């Protein structure tokens, strides 16, 4: 029986190779022929290609069935080859039928009228149109159902064929298998060296991830193959260490019991996937934590000096002493108060922060958050608000913020209507739109000049009910409320094109607040503070107009929606704090040692009434909750490794039962109970090591791909990030590996003790 099984080796080789080649050739015949060949060649070539693949599959399947008929029932591998041959016959017939139907579709005269290009065209550009055209013609011909039936049958049969082909691998003689592995290993090694030398592992600046993905796939396949090649030599080395490792390695390498080998492999896979899941989850949570931490440190200082309630005077000397502390790299005063910001279309609450524009960049990332590509406007407009009167059309039109579809549905409708009417829409970035805007600005200045000459005592104003930030028009009124639009240019004009006449203090708002209030750079807003003067009926809120000097984007919704910046002196006058401030923001050279820096700053200023808090102390509750969530996730997913250890328990218990005779012989030869326990525990330790190492490697590959290749994209309109954040911590990987090995080692205690209690007489008698 063994001899007959070995004779099936060459058939198994041909069968397994064609199972792969046939599956790929059937797809390639259609995908490559349609876009690249002329039509007359495609009509004939595609059915011939599918027919050739199907005929060759039928020929190999018939040869295999003929060979199987000569083998006795019960020979190892006979059933696998029979199932694979039948699946190959079904796949061959389905391939021929599919080719015939596709040939009928390609020969239809209406196929060429659908705009499908022929000849040497870009492959990716015509795939979608080719598929839709084939489906359209097939539906018209009534051949769509047979075509899809043949395709589904072919898919199922090919998968069964591939499974049977893989299962016949161990029927191949070892000599032939070595040759096959050499043919696989040599190109794989060359591809790995090429990937290390020529391909990048991180995306380029343009965001193309094709080459890094290829490099990662090649490296992963090479690592898997390398580990598989190193496994037998590792077991050989273990056998030379001692008697216990010799017996444990021989038991794991035993080929006599296929069932134990199968469940042993399942045990390793269970530990591997559990470790991969745990490390990936911890890396994702660490990525969210690090991303949140960076955004918090970018919008807040490392150390904050303030009072528990109210403002404080005499901050000048304290600021100088803070800057003299060696670990301090920047310090800036601020004053803060809650206000209400209103525009022509909406209102919202915010925290008004008065800052020093000259030093705010030393403690926060506000200048970077206003840089082109992230925000709009300039920080220097807070110091020179008069420059807001001379904004160019590009600065104003470039500040249009594109919000979510549900928020800007009305604005999009108005923009579309203006575009249909021939009116240029704000937000166009081409040179034509900019030139039109500049021309319109000059025409508006001319019309306003004419209005000033007619009514010199009347200041032209903008109707706040008509001038909105959603693309509506602008109409000019004089002091008597009369509308004068002699040229008709104001009708449908996009805002904000009316030149302001009054210098107002600048205000920098977040992107979300600008979306909510429909604000652009140069727009006028009204800021209301509850801390106003005392009137006859009680406190009167204070109100003052501001002009939007910039829009920043920090990535944190809370900051982008609730924070507005203005000049320090302007905020002090508006909030009625006099010369007092709310606190001093400080940045240190090492943010991880902010607590020590805070203690040094508190000692330097020597004012007990002031609080000196680091960013860890200010955000203690937030990061404490994140750490607790991470610990809970570690414990929860660690249970998966515990469940995987149950498979190890079952494997070793069955091994004790099956190897009872060998254990009895060893004990009869003088082996101690402790040695027997050590033999079985070494097996569990080996399973845990292989599972943990492979799981950690797989987890690192997944994390690397998610971090650098963006395999898990996120919608930035829903989340504050566009891809899944990943932070791989070697300490976490090491902790997961140690936990997996310890769990597997503890799971072997009971089976090992059970094997050590086996008596030699009973083992030899019942075995």
PDB file of N, CA and C in Angstrom, residues 256-293:
ATOM      1  N   UNK A 256       3.580   9.394  12.918  1.00  0.00           N
ATOM      2  CA  UNK A 256       2.724   8.217  12.915  1.00  0.00           C
ATOM      3  C   UNK A 256       1.284   8.579  13.194  1.00  0.00           C
ATOM      4  N   UNK A 257       1.057   9.519  14.132  1.00  0.00           N
ATOM      5  CA  UNK A 257      -0.294   9.920  14.497  1.00  0.00           C
ATOM      6  C   UNK A 257      -0.620  11.242  13.814  1.00  0.00           C
ATOM      7  N   UNK A 258      -1.383  11.171  12.764  1.00  0.00           N
ATOM      8  CA  UNK A 258      -1.760  12.391  12.055  1.00  0.00           C
ATOM      9  C   UNK A 258      -2.713  13.261  12.841  1.00  0.00           C
ATOM     10  N   UNK A 259      -3.545  12.642  13.682  1.00  0.00           N
ATOM     11  CA  UNK A 259      -4.512  13.421  14.453  1.00  0.00           C
ATOM     12  C   UNK A 259      -3.809  14.311  15.464  1.00  0.00           C
ATOM     13  N   UNK A 260      -2.818  13.770  16.173  1.00  0.00           N
ATOM     14  CA  UNK A 260      -2.083  14.578  17.140  1.00  0.00           C
ATOM     15  C   UNK A 260      -1.328  15.708  16.445  1.00  0.00           C
ATOM     16  N   UNK A 261      -0.791  15.425  15.277  1.00  0.00           N
ATOM     17  CA  UNK A 261      -0.105  16.476  14.525  1.00  0.00           C
ATOM     18  C   UNK A 261      -1.063  17.593  14.140  1.00  0.00           C
ATOM     19  N   UNK A 262      -2.279  17.223  13.735  1.00  0.00           N
ATOM     20  CA  UNK A 262      -3.270  18.227  13.323  1.00  0.00           C
ATOM     21  C   UNK A 262      -3.677  19.111  14.494  1.00  0.00           C
ATOM     22  N   UNK A 263      -3.990  18.495  15.642  1.00  0.00           N
ATOM     23  CA  UNK A 263      -4.423  19.315  16.775  1.00  0.00           C
ATOM     24  C   UNK A 263      -3.250  20.080  17.374  1.00  0.00           C
ATOM     25  N   UNK A 264      -2.018  19.552  17.206  1.00  0.00           N
ATOM     26  CA  UNK A 264      -0.858  20.330  17.635  1.00  0.00           C
ATOM     27  C   UNK A 264      -0.691  21.585  16.806  1.00  0.00           C
ATOM     28  N   UNK A 265      -0.889  21.464  15.482  1.00  0.00           N
ATOM     29  CA  UNK A 265      -0.825  22.642  14.606  1.00  0.00           C
ATOM     30  C   UNK A 265      -1.947  23.616  14.943  1.00  0.00           C
ATOM     31  N   UNK A 266      -3.139  23.087  15.234  1.00  0.00           N
ATOM     32  CA  UNK A 266      -4.245  23.960  15.624  1.00  0.00           C
ATOM     33  C   UNK A 266      -3.933  24.699  16.926  1.00  0.00           C
ATOM     34  N   UNK A 267      -3.254  24.041  17.854  1.00  0.00           N
ATOM     35  CA  UNK A 267      -2.876  24.703  19.106  1.00  0.00           C
ATOM     36  C   UNK A 267      -1.926  25.863  18.838  1.00  0.00           C
ATOM     37  N   UNK A 268      -0.949  25.638  17.965  1.00  0.00           N
ATOM     38  CA  UNK A 268      -0.003  26.708  17.628  1.00  0.00           C
ATOM     39  C   UNK A 268      -0.721  27.866  16.938  1.00  0.00           C
ATOM     40  N   UNK A 269      -1.630  27.544  16.007  1.00  0.00           N
ATOM     41  CA  UNK A 269      -2.369  28.598  15.307  1.00  0.00           C
ATOM     42  C   UNK A 269      -3.261  29.378  16.266  1.00  0.00           C
ATOM     43  N   UNK A 270      -3.865  28.691  17.240  1.00  0.00           N
ATOM     44  CA  UNK A 270      -4.726  29.388  18.204  1.00  0.00           C
ATOM     45  C   UNK A 270      -3.923  30.386  19.023  1.00  0.00           C
ATOM     46  N   UNK A 271      -2.753  29.962  19.505  1.00  0.00           N
ATOM     47  CA  UNK A 271      -1.901  30.882  20.272  1.00  0.00           C
ATOM     48  C   UNK A 271      -1.408  32.017  19.377  1.00  0.00           C
ATOM     49  N   UNK A 272      -1.085  31.700  18.129  1.00  0.00           N
ATOM     50  CA  UNK A 272      -0.562  32.714  17.217  1.00  0.00           C
ATOM     51  C   UNK A 272      -1.597  33.791  16.932  1.00  0.00           C
ATOM     52  N   UNK A 273      -2.799  33.398  16.561  1.00  0.00           N
ATOM     53  CA  UNK A 273      -3.820  34.390  16.228  1.00  0.00           C
ATOM     54  C   UNK A 273      -4.273  35.158  17.469  1.00  0.00           C
ATOM     55  N   UNK A 274      -4.302  34.515  18.619  1.00  0.00           N
ATOM     56  CA  UNK A 274      -4.662  35.235  19.848  1.00  0.00           C
ATOM     57  C   UNK A 274      -3.622  36.300  20.171  1.00  0.00           C
ATOM     58  N   UNK A 275      -2.338  35.953  20.044  1.00  0.00           N
ATOM     59  CA  UNK A 275      -1.279  36.937  20.299  1.00  0.00           C
ATOM     60  C   UNK A 275      -1.328  38.070  19.280  1.00  0.00           C
ATOM     61  N   UNK A 276      -1.595  37.731  18.010  1.00  0.00           N
ATOM     62  CA  UNK A 276      -1.697  38.767  16.975  1.00  0.00           C
ATOM     63  C   UNK A 276      -2.845  39.727  17.268  1.00  0.00           C
ATOM     64  N   UNK A 277      -3.987  39.185  17.664  1.00  0.00           N
ATOM     65  CA  UNK A 277      -5.142  40.037  17.970  1.00  0.00           C
ATOM     66  C   UNK A 277      -4.854  40.962  19.140  1.00  0.00           C
ATOM     67  N   UNK A 278      -4.219  40.427  20.175  1.00  0.00           N
ATOM     68  CA  UNK A 278      -3.946  41.226  21.362  1.00  0.00           C
ATOM     69  C   UNK A 278      -2.941  42.336  21.061  1.00  0.00           C
ATOM     70  N   UNK A 279      -1.857  42.023  20.360  1.00  0.00           N
ATOM     71  CA  UNK A 279      -0.861  43.057  20.056  1.00  0.00           C
ATOM     72  C   UNK A 279      -1.421  44.118  19.111  1.00  0.00           C
ATOM     73  N   UNK A 280      -2.230  43.699  18.145  1.00  0.00           N
ATOM     74  CA  UNK A 280      -2.813  44.685  17.222  1.00  0.00           C
ATOM     75  C   UNK A 280      -3.764  45.626  17.947  1.00  0.00           C
ATOM     76  N   UNK A 281      -4.588  45.070  18.828  1.00  0.00           N
ATOM     77  CA  UNK A 281      -5.530  45.909  19.572  1.00  0.00           C
ATOM     78  C   UNK A 281      -4.803  46.893  20.477  1.00  0.00           C
ATOM     79  N   UNK A 282      -3.784  46.420  21.179  1.00  0.00           N
ATOM     80  CA  UNK A 282      -3.027  47.313  22.053  1.00  0.00           C
ATOM     81  C   UNK A 282      -2.303  48.391  21.248  1.00  0.00           C
ATOM     82  N   UNK A 283      -1.820  48.044  20.070  1.00  0.00           N
ATOM     83  CA  UNK A 283      -1.141  49.044  19.230  1.00  0.00           C
ATOM     84  C   UNK A 283      -2.117  50.097  18.730  1.00  0.00           C
ATOM     85  N   UNK A 284      -3.329  49.670  18.372  1.00  0.00           N
ATOM     86  CA  UNK A 284      -4.337  50.639  17.925  1.00  0.00           C
ATOM     87  C   UNK A 284      -4.729  51.571  19.074  1.00  0.00           C
ATOM     88  N   UNK A 285      -4.944  51.002  20.248  1.00  0.00           N
ATOM     89  CA  UNK A 285      -5.290  51.847  21.393  1.00  0.00           C
ATOM     90  C   UNK A 285      -4.142  52.773  21.752  1.00  0.00           C
ATOM     91  N   UNK A 286      -2.911  52.262  21.656  1.00  0.00           N
ATOM     92  CA  UNK A 286      -1.759  53.128  21.889  1.00  0.00           C
ATOM     93  C   UNK A 286      -1.650  54.222  20.848  1.00  0.00           C
ATOM     94  N   UNK A 287      -2.027  53.915  19.604  1.00  0.00           N
ATOM     95  CA  UNK A 287      -2.015  54.933  18.563  1.00  0.00           C
ATOM     96  C   UNK A 287      -3.017  56.037  18.830  1.00  0.00           C
ATOM     97  N   UNK A 288      -4.225  55.664  19.243  1.00  0.00           N
ATOM     98  CA  UNK A 288      -5.211  56.684  19.595  1.00  0.00           C
ATOM     99  C   UNK A 288      -4.722  57.528  20.769  1.00  0.00           C
ATOM    100  N   UNK A 289      -4.112  56.877  21.749  1.00  0.00           N
ATOM    101  CA  UNK A 289      -3.624  57.617  22.907  1.00  0.00           C
ATOM    102  C   UNK A 289      -2.509  58.584  22.507  1.00  0.00           C
ATOM    103  N   UNK A 290      -1.577  58.127  21.696  1.00  0.00           N
ATOM    104  CA  UNK A 290      -0.478  58.991  21.275  1.00  0.00           C
ATOM    105  C   UNK A 290      -0.982  60.138  20.407  1.00  0.00           C
ATOM    106  N   UNK A 291      -1.928  59.854  19.496  1.00  0.00           N
ATOM    107  CA  UNK A 291      -2.463  60.906  18.653  1.00  0.00           C
ATOM    108  C   UNK A 291      -3.194  61.947  19.486  1.00  0.00           C
ATOM    109  N   UNK A 292      -3.994  61.480  20.452  1.00  0.00           N
ATOM    110  CA  UNK A 292      -4.689  62.412  21.333  1.00  0.00           C
ATOM    111  C   UNK A 292      -3.697  63.210  22.164  1.00  0.00           C
ATOM    112  N   UNK A 293      -2.642  62.557  22.623  1.00  0.00           N
ATOM    113  CA  UNK A 293      -1.641  63.242  23.431  1.00  0.00           C
ATOM    114  C   UNK A 293      -0.921  64.311  22.626  1.00  0.00           C
TER     115      UNK A 293
END
